[in-house]
Coordinates of C-alpha atoms in Angstrom, one line a residue:
X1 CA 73.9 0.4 63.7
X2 CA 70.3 -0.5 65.5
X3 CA 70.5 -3.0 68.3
X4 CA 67.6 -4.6 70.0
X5 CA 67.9 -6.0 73.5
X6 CA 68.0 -9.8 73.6
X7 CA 68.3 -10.5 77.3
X8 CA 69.5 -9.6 80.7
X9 CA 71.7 -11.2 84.3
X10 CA 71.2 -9.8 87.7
X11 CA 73.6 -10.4 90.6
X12 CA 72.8 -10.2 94.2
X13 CA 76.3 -8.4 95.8
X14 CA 77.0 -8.1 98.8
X15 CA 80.3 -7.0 100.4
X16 CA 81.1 -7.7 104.8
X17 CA 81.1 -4.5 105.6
X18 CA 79.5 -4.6 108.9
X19 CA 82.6 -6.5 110.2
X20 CA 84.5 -3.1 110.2
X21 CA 81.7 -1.1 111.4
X22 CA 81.6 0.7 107.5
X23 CA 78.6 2.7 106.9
X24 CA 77.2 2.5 111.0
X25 CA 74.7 5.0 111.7
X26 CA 72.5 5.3 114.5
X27 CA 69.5 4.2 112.6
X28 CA 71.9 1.2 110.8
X29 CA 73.9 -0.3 113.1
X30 CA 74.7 -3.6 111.0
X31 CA 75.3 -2.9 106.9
X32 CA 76.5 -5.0 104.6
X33 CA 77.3 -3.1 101.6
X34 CA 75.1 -3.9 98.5
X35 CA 74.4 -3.8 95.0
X36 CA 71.0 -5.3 93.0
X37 CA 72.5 -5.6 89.6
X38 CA 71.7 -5.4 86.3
X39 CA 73.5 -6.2 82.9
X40 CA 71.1 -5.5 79.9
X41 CA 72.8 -6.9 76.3
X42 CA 71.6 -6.5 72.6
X43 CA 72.3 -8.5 69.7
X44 CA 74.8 -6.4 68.8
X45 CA 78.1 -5.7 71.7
X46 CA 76.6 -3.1 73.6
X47 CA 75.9 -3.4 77.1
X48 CA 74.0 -1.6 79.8
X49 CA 74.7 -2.1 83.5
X50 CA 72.8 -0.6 86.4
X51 CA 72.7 -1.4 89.8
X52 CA 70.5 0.2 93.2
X53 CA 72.0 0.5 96.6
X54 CA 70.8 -1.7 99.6
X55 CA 72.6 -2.5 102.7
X56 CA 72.1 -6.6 103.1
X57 CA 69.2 -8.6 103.3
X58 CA 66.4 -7.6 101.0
X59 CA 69.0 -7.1 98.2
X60 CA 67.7 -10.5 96.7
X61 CA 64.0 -9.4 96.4
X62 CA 65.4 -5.7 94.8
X63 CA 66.6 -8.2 92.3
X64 CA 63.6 -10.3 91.9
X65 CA 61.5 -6.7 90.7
X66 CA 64.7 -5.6 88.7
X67 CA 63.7 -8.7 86.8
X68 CA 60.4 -7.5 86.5
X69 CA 60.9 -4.3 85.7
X70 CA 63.5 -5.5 82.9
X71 CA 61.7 -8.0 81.0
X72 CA 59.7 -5.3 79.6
X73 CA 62.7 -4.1 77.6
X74 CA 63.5 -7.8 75.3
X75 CA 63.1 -7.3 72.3
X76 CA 62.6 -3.2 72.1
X77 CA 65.3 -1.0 70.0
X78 CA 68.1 0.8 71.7
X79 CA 68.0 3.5 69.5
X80 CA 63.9 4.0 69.7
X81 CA 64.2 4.1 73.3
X82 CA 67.3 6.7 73.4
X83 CA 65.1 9.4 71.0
X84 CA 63.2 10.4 73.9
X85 CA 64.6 9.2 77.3
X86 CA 61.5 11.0 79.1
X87 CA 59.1 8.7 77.0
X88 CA 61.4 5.5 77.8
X89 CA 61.3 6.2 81.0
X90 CA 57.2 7.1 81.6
X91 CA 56.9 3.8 79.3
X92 CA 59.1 1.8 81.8
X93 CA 57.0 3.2 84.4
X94 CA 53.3 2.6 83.0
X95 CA 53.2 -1.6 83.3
X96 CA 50.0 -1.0 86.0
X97 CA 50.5 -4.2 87.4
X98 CA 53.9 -3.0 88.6
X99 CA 53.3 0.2 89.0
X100 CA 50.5 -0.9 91.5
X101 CA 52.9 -2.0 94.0
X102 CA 54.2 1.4 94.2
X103 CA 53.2 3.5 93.1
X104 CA 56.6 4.8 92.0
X105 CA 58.4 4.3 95.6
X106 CA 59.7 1.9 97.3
X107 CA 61.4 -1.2 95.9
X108 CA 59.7 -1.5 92.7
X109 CA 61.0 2.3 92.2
X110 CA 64.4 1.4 93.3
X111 CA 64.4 -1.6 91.0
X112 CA 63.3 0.8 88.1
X113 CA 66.2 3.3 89.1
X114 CA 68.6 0.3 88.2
X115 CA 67.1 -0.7 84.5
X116 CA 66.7 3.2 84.1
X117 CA 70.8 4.1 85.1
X118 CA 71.5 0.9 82.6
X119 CA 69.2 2.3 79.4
X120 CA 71.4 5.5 80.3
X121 CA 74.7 3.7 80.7
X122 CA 74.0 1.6 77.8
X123 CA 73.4 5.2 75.6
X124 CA 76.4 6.6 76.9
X125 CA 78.6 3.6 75.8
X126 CA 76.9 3.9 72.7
X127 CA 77.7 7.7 71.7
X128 CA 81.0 6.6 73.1
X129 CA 81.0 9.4 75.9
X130 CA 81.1 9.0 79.5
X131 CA 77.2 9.9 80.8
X132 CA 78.0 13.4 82.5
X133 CA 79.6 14.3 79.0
X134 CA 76.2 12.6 76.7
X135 CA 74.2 14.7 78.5
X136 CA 76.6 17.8 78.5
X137 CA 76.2 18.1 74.8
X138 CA 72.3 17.5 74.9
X139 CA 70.8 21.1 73.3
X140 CA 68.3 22.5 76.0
X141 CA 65.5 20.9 74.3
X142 CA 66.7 17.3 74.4
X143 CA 67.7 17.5 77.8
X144 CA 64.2 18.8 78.4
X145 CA 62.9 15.9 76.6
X146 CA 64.9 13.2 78.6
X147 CA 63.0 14.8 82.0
X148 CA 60.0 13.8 83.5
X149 CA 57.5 16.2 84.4
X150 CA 54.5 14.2 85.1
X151 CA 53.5 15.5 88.8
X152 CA 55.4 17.9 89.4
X153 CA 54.4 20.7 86.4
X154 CA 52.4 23.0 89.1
X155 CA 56.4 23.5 90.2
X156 CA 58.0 23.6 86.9
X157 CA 57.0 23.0 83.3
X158 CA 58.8 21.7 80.2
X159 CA 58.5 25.3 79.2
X160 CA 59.9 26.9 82.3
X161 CA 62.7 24.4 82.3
X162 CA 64.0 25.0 78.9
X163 CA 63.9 28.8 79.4
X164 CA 66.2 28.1 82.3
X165 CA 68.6 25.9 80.3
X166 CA 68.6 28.5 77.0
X167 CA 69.7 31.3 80.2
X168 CA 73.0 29.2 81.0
X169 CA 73.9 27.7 77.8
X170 CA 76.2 30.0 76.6
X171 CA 79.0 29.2 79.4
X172 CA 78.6 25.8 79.2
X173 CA 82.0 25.0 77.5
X174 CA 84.1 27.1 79.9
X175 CA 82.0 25.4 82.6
X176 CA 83.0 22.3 81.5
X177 CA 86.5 23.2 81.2
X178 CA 87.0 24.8 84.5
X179 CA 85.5 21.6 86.0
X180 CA 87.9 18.9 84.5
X181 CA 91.3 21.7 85.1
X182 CA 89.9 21.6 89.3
X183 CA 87.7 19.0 89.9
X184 CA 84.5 18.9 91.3
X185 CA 84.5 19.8 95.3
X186 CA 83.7 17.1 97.3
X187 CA 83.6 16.4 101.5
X188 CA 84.6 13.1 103.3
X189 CA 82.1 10.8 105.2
X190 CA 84.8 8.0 105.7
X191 CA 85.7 9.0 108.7
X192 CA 82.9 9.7 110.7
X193 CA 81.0 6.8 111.0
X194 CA 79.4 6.1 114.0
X195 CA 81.4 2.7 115.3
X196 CA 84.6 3.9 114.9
X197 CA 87.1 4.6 117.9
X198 CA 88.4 7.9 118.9
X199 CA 91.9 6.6 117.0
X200 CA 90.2 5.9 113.8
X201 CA 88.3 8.9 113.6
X202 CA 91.5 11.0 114.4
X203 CA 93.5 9.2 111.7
X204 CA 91.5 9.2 109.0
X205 CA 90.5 13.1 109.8
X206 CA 94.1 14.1 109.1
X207 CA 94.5 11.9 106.4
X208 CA 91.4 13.5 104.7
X209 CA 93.0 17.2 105.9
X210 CA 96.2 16.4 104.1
X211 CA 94.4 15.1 101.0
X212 CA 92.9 18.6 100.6
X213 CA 89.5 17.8 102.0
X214 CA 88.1 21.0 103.6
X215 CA 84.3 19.5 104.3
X216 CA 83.5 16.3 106.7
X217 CA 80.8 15.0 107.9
X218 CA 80.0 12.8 111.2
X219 CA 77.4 10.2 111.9
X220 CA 75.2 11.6 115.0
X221 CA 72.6 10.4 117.4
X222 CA 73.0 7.7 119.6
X223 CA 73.9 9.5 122.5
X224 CA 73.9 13.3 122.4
X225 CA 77.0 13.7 125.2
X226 CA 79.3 11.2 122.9
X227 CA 78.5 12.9 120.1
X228 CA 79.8 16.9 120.9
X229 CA 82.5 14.8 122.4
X230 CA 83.1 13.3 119.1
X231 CA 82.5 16.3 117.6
X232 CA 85.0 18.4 119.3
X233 CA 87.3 16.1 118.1
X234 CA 87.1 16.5 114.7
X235 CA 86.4 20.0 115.0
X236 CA 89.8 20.2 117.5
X237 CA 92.0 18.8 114.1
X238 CA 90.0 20.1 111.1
X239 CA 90.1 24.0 112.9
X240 CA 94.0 23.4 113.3
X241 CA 96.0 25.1 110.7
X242 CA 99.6 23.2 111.3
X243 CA 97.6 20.0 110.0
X244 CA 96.4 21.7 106.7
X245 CA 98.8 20.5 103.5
X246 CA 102.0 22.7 103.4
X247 CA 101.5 25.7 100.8
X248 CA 97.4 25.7 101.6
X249 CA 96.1 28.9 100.7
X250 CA 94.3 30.5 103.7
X251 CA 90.2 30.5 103.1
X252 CA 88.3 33.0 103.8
X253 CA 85.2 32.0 105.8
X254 CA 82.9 34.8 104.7
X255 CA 83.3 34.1 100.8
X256 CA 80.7 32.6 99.1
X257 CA 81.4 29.2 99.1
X258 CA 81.5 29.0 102.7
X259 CA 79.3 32.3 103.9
X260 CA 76.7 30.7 106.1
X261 CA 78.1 26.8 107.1
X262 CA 79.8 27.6 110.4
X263 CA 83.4 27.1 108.8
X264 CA 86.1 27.4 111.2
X265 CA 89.1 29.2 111.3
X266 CA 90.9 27.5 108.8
X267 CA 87.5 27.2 106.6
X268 CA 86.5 23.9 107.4
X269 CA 83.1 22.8 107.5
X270 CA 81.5 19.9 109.9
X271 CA 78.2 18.4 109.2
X272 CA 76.2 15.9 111.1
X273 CA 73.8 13.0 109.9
X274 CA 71.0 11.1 112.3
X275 CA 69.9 9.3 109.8
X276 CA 66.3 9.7 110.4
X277 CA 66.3 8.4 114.2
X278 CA 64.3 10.7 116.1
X279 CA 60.6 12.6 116.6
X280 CA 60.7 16.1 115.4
X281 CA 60.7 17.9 118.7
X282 CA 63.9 16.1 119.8
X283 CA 65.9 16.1 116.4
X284 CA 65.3 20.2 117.9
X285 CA 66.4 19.6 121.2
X286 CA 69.1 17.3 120.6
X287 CA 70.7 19.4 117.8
X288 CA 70.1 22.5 119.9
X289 CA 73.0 20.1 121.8
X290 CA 75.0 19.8 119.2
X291 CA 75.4 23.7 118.7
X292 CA 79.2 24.1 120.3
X293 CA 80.2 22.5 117.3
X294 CA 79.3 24.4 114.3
X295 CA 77.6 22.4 112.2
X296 CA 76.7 23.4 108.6
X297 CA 73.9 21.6 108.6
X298 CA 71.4 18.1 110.2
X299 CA 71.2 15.4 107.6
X300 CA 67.8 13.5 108.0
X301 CA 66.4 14.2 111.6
X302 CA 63.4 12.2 111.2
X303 CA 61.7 10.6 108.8
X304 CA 62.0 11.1 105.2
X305 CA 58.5 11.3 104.3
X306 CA 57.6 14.1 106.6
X307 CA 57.9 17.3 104.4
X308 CA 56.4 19.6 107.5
X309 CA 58.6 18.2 110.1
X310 CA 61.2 19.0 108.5
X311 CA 60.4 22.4 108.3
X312 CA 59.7 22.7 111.4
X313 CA 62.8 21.8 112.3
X314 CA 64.6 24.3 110.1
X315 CA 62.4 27.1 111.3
X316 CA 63.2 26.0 115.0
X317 CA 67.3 25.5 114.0
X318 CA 67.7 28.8 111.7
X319 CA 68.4 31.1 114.6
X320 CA 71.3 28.7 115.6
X321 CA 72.9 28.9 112.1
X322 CA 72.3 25.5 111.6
X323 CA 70.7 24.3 108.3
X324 CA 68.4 20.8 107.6
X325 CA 69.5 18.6 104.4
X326 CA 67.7 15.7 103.2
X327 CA 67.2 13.5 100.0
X328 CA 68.7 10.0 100.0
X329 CA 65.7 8.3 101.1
X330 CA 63.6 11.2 99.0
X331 CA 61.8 8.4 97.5
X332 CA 60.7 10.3 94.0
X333 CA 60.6 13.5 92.9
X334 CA 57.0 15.1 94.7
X335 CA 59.2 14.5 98.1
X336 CA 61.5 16.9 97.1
X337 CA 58.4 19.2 95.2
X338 CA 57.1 19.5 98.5
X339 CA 60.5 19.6 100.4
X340 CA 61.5 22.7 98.2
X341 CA 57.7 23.9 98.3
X342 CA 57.8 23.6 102.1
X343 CA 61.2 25.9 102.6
X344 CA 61.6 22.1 104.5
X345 CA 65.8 22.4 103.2
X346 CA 68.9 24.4 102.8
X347 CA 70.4 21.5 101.0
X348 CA 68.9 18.9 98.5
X349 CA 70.1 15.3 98.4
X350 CA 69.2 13.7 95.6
X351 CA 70.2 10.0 95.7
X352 CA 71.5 8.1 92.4
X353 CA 69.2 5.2 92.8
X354 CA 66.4 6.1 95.2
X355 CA 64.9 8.0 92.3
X356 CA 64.4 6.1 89.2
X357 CA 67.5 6.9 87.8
X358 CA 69.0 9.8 85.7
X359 CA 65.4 11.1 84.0
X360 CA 63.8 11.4 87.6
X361 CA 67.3 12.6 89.0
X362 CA 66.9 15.8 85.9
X363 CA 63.6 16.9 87.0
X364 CA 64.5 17.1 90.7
X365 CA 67.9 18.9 89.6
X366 CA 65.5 21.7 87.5
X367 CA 63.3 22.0 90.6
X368 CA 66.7 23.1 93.3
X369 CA 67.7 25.6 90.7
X370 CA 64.6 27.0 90.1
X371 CA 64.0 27.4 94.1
X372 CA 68.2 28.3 94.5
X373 CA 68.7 25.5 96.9
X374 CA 72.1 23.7 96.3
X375 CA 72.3 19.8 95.6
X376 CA 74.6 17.9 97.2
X377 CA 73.8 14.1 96.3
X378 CA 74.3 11.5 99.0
X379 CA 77.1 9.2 97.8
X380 CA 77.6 6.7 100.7
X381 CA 77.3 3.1 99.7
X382 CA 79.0 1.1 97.4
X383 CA 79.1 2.2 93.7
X384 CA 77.2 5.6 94.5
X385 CA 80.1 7.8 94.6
X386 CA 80.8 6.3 90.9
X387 CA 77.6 7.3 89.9
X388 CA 76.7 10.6 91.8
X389 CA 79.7 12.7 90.1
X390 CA 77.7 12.3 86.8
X391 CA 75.0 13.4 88.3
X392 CA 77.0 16.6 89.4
X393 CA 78.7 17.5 86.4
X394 CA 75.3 17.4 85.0
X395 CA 74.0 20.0 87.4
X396 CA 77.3 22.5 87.3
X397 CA 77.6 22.4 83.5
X398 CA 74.2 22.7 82.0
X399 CA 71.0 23.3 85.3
X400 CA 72.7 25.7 87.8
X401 CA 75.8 26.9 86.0
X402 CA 77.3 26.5 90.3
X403 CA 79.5 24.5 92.2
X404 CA 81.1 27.0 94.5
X405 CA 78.5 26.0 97.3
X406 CA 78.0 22.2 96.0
X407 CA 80.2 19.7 98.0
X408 CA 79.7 15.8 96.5
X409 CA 79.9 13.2 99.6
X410 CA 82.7 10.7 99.0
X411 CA 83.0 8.0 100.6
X412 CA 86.4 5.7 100.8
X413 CA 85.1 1.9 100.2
X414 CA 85.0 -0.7 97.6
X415 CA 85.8 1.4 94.4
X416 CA 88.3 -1.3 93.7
X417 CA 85.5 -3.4 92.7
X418 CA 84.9 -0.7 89.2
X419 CA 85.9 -1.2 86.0
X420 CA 86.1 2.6 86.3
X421 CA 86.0 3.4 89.8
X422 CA 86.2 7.3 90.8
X423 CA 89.0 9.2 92.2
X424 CA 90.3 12.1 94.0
X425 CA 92.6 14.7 93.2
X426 CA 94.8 16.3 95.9
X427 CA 92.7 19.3 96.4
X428 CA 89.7 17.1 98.2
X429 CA 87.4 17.0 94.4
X430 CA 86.4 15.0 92.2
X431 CA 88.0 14.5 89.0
X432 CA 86.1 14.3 86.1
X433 CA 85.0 11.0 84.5
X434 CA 86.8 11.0 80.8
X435 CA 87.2 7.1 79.3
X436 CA 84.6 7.3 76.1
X437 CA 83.7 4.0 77.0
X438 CA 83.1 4.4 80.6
X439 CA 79.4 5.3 80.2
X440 CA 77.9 5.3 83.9
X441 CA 80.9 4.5 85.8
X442 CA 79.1 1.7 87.2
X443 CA 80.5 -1.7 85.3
X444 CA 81.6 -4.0 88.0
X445 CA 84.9 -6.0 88.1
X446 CA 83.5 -9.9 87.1
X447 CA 86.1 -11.5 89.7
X448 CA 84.2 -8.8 92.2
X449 CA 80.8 -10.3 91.2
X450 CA 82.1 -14.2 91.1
X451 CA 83.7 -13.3 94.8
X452 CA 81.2 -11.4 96.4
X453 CA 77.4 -12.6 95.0
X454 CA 75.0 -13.7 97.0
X455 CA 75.3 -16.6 98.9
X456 CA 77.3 -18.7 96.0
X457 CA 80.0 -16.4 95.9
X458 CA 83.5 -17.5 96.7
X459 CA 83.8 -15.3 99.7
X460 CA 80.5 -16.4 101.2
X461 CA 80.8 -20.2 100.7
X462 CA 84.0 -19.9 102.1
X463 CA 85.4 -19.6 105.3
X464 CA 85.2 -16.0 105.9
X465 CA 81.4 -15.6 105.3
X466 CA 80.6 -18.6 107.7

């Protein structure tokens, strides 16, 4: 039955994560866990909700373009703008008074990457499947059609794309069946952030090990001595077979999941993040450091923007084994054109709400397949790591037919706060996302929203957020 959208909420949510150190980075030192909210409703019961990832202050003005951005939708039929998600989303992005203020980057883009996840979300709930699952059963030519191309058609056209979908298609059922029997592989962030103590970083290392967890990452570049300390660490329990789960198969580090990322001895992977905090010529130098301990690869050395830095810095690192991944502040789709243009990465991370949403997320996803570099989206902040394993199911069952070499950051914080939060099975993956009425995974818990928005919330007015 048609439904029109009548109307829309935003909530400003913030959670005090900085008082446990959560998310500290050498670049961000003081996060508070955020979400700019959206909740789009028809005349009829169907919902939408989308939401983009910020860590504090600011989160209010994300909200104030989601607004914007939103508006545009009243009155417009659900059903019109789910016949070709590619045109919905180049209509959401033509206002020009908008798309001024971008254009299609920074927080107008991040604001449209929230309405966009909730038109998605809201089509989902609609066909009554969860949205890895809605776009699963899309033939190659409607996925096609729910992808942008505008800009980036000099990399890949509709035409190319759809020859590479057609290619795959035929596996796509035992795909998707091998994918809910294991899971989807995933690697642990939790506990490697930068402000944790020696203790904490030991605990929740072997906690991760014993939960199957073969792939972990540490936060990097403060101080280069305290970090191969800290690194050594890790590396000193993750290389240890007696703290491996009891019956663990033993890996073999030249297969093909592994060939290539410095696994250790018991095939366990380190990677380190600097989140964009130095010049080109030291992120060199200082990983050049960092070599004792085998990392896979450098998350964001410098700034995001610079497609030739980074490069460089994979030319200069390549003799050392050590790859160069970036994406989650990639902030549309030409960044990674040119990153995957540049040979700038051995690893693409897309981020759920950077881009503008799942359309934009499709056309970067058919771009790393057709240049064979793997995408590994950046899930760490609140609500990301329920979105992102869409995003990855999408990729493994129907654009590179490949997860072997795919790992999906998880990160352990606030799923509580999710109708329909993720989990983890005991193999260290991801399981796969099955309530019909699920949609995004991204519907947050009304007693979180009353507690935790911005600054009327119960938690903030109260004695704690004093």
């Amino acid at each position: 039955m048609p439904a029109k959208i009548t109307h829309f909420e935003t909530h400003d949510v913030r959670f005090p994560t900085s008082l446990t150190g959560d998310g500290t980075d050498a670049m961000n030192r003081d996060c508070d866990y955020s979400s700019a909210y959206v909740s789009i409703y028809t005349d009829s019961d169907l919902v939408g909700h989308g939401m983009t990832f910020t860590i504090g202050r600011g989160n209010d003005i994300v909200c104030m373009a989601i607004k914007a951005v939103a508006s545009r939708l009243i009155g417009k039929d659900t059903e019109d703008l789910f016949a070709d998600m590619g045109k919905t989303w180049d209509w959401l992005l033509a206002d020009p008074q908008l798309r001024w203020i971008g254009p299609e980057k920074g927080v107008i883009h991040i604001a449209t990457g929230a309405v966009n996840n909730a038109i998605w979300d809201m089509f989902a709930r609609k066909r009554e499947k969860p949205l890895w699952k809605l776009v699963a059963d899309m033939s190659p030519e409607e996925l096609v059609r729910s992808t942008t191309f505008r800009y980036i058609t000099d990399v890949i056209t509709p035409e190319e794309a759809l020859k590479m979908l057609k290619a795959i298609e035929s596996e796509k059922e035992e795909r998707e069946q091998k994918v809910r029997e294991i899971g989807y592989p995933a690697y642990v962030t939790s506990a490697g952030w930068l402000a944790y103590p020696d203790d904490k970083i030991a605990r929740l290392t072997k906690e991760a090990l014993a939960h199957g967890f073969n792939h972990f990452k540490i936060k990097v570049g403060a101080d280069q001595a305290d970090d191969l300390r800290r690194g050594k660490l890790i590396r000193s329990l993750i290389d240890d077979p007696s703290l491996l789960p009891a019956g663990t198969p033993r890996r073999d580090v030249n297969s093909a999941d592994l060939k290539g990322k410095n696994a250790g001895p018991t095939g366990s992977v380190l990677m380190i993040d600097a989140n964009q905090v130095w010049d080109v010529q030291q992120a060199i130098d200082y990983v050049k450091g960092l070599e004792a301990i085998k990392p896979w690869f450098i998350e964001e050395p410098t700034a995001p923007d610079d497609i030739l830095g980074h490069a460089a810095i994979r030319r200069a690192l390549k003799p050392y084994g050590i790859g160069v991944a970036t994406g989650e502040h990639a902030h549309n789709r030409m960044v990674f054109k040119q990153l995957l243009q540049a040979d700038a990465i051995d690893v693409c991370q897309i981020d759920s709400c950077r881009l503008a949403g799942v359309t934009e997320v499709l056309s970067v996803l058919l771009m790393a397949k057709k240049f064979g570099v793997p995408v590994c989206p950046h899930a760490g902040g609140v609500g990301l790591c329920e979105y992102v394993i869409h995003l990855s199911l999408i990729d493994y069952i129907c654009i590179s037919g490949s997860m072997e070499r795919n790992v999906l950051e998880y990160a352990e914080h606030l799923h509580e706060h999710f109708v329909h939060p993720v989990s983890i099975n005991d193999k260290g993956r991801y399981n796969v996302p099955t309530d019909p009425h699920g949609g995004y995974s991204i519907e947050m818990r009304k007693a979180s929203i009353a507690e935790y928005e911005w600054p009327k919330g119960s938690y903030w007015v109260g004695a704690k957020g004093k």
